[in-house]
Short mmCIF file of C-alpha atoms in Angstrom, two decimals:
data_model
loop_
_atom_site.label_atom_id
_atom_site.label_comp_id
_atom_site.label_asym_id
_atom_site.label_seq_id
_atom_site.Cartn_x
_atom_site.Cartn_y
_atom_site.Cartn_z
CA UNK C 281 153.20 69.58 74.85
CA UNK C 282 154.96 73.14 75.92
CA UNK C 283 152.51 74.67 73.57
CA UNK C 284 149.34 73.15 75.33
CA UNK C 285 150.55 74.15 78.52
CA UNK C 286 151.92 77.35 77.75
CA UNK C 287 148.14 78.18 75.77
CA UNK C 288 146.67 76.67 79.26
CA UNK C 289 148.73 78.98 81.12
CA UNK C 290 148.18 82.28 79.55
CA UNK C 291 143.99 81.45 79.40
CA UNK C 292 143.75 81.00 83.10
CA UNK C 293 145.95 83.98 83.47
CA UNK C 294 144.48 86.53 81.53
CA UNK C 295 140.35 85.69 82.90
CA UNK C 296 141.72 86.66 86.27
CA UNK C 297 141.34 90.22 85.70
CA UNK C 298 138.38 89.90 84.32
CA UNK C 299 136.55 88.17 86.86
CA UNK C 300 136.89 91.00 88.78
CA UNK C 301 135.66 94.09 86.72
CA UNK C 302 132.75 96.03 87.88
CA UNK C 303 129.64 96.53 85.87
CA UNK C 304 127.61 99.40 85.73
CA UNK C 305 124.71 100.27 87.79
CA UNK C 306 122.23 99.34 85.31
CA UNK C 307 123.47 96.07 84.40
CA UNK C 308 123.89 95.77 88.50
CA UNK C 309 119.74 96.28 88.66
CA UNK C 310 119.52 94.31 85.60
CA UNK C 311 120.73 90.82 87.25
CA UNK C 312 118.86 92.13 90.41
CA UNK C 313 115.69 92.24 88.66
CA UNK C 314 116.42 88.95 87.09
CA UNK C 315 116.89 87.07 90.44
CA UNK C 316 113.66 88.52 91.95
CA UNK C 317 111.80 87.29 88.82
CA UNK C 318 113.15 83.58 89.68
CA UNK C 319 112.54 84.32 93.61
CA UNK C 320 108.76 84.94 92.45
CA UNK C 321 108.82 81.35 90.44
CA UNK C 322 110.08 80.12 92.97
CA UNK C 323 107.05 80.83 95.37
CA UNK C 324 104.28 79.94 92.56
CA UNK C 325 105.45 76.19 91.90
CA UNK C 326 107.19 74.54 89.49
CA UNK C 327 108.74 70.86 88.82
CA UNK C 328 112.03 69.42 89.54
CA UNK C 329 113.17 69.62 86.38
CA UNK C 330 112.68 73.39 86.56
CA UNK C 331 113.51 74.18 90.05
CA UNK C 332 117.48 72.75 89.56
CA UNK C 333 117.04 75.14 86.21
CA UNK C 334 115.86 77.95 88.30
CA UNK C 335 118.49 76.87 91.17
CA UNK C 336 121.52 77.20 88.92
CA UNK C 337 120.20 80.40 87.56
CA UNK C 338 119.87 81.59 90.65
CA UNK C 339 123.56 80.37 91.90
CA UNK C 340 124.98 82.35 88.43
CA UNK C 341 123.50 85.68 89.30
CA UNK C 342 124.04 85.81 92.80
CA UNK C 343 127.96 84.87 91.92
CA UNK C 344 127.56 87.53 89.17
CA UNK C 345 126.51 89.98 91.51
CA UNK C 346 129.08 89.19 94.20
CA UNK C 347 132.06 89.57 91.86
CA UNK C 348 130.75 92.30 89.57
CA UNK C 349 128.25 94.33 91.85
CA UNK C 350 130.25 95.43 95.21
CA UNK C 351 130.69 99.06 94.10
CA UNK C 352 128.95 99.50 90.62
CA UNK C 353 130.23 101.58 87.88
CA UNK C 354 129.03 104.94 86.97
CA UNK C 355 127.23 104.71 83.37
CA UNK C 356 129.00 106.18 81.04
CA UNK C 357 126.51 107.87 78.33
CA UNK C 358 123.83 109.77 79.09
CA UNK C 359 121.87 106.91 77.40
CA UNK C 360 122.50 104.83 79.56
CA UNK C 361 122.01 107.10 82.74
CA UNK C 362 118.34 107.86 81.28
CA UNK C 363 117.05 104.22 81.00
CA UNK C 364 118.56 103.15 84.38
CA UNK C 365 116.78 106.15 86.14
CA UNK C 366 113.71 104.94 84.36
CA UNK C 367 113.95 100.83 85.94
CA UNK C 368 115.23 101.51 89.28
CA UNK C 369 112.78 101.63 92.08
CA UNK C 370 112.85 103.81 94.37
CA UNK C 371 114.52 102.43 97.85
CA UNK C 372 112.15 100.76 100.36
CA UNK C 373 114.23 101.98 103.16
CA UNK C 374 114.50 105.17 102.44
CA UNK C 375 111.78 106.05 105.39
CA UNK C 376 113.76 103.82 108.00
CA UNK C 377 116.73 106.11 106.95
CA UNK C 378 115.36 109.32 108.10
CA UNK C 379 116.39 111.28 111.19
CA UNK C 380 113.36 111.48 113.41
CA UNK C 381 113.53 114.00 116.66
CA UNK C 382 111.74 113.48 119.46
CA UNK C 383 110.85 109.83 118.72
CA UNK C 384 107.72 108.51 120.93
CA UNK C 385 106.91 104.97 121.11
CA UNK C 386 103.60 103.91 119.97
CA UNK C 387 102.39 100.45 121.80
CA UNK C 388 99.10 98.81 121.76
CA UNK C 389 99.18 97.25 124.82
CA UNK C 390 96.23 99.66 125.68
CA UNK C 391 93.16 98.92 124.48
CA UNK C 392 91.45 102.16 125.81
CA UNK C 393 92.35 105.06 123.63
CA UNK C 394 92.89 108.08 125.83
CA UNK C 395 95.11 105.45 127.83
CA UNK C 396 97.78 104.40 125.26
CA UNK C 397 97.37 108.35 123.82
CA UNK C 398 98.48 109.23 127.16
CA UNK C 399 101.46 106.21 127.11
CA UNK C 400 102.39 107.50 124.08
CA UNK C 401 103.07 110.83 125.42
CA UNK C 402 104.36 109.83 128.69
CA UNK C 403 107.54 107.51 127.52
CA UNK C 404 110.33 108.73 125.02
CA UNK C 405 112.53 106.14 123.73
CA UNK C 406 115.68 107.23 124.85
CA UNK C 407 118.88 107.27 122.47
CA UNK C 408 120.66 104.15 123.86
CA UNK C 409 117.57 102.55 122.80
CA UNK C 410 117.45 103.46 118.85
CA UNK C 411 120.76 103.01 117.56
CA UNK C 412 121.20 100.15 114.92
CA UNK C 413 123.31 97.02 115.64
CA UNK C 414 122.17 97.45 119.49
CA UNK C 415 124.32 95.38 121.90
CA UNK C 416 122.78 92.21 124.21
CA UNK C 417 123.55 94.32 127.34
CA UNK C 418 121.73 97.91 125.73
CA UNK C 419 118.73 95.54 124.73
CA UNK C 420 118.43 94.71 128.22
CA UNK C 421 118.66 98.14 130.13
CA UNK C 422 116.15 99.38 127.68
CA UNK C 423 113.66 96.18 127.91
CA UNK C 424 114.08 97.52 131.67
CA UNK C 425 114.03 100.80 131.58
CA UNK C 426 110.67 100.75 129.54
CA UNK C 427 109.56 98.47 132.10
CA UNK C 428 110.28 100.43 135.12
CA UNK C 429 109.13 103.71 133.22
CA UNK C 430 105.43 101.05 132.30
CA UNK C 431 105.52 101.17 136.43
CA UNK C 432 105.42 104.97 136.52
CA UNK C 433 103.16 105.51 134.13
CA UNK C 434 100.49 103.52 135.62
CA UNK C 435 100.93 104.94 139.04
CA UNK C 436 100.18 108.33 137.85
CA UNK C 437 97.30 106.79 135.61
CA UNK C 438 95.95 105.10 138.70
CA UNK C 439 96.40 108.28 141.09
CA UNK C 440 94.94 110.96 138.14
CA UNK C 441 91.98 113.05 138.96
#
């Protein structure tokens, strides 16, 4: 009876470590891949049988990649550094990363061209008004501000030669 519980013991004791471990980046984009191929099943149909297959699938990857995934290993041979390179796709927010100065709004609200060309030149977003995460009360004052600055613009439209 010690034995059994004593061969219990050291079992559950020495997956704990284990669990833990991070895999490398490829085998990261690997399981990523993986889940977007079952995401795509999902939206084409399939029966109950194989959506509680596809379901459980799902459930194993995404716990895979939460205890695995967080911060990736490195690869370690140049092997495998080649053939990730050669899966991953590029990042589809790379753009929405960039710095961009003197950042114009563009709004269709006009229909007639030289009008919304001449919007777009008139109002500059201001800072408070682009940063990420934006609080309820910033969202406001700029909902405002491009309100009040609509005003302006079409009193000068209104009063142009």
């Amino acid at each position: 009876m010690i034995k059994w519980i004593l061969l219990v013991f050291i079992s559950v004791f020495t997956t704990f470590p284990q669990a833990g471990e991070a895999y490398t980046q490829a085998q990261c984009d690997s399981i990523k891949k993986q889940r977007e191929a079952i995401r795509s099943q999902f939206r084409s149909g399939y029966s109950n049988k194989e959506g509680e297959r596809l379901t459980a699938r799902d459930k194993a990857l995404f716990t895979l990649l939460a205890n695995h995934c967080r911060k990736p290993k490195k690869s370690g041979s140049a092997y495998q550094a080649t053939s990730s390179t050669a899966t991953r796709s590029p990042n589809s927010n790379w753009l929405l990363n960039q710095k961009v100065s003197n950042m114009s709004l563009h709004s269709d609200s006009y229909k007639d061209a030289a009008k919304l060309d001449a919007w777009s030149k008139f109002y500059k977003l201001p800072k408070r008004c682009r940063k990420k995460g934006m609080e309820s009360a910033d969202f406001v004052w700029c909902s405002e501000y491009r309100g009040k600055q609509k005003e302006l613009f079409e009193a000068q439209w209104q009063g142009r030669p």
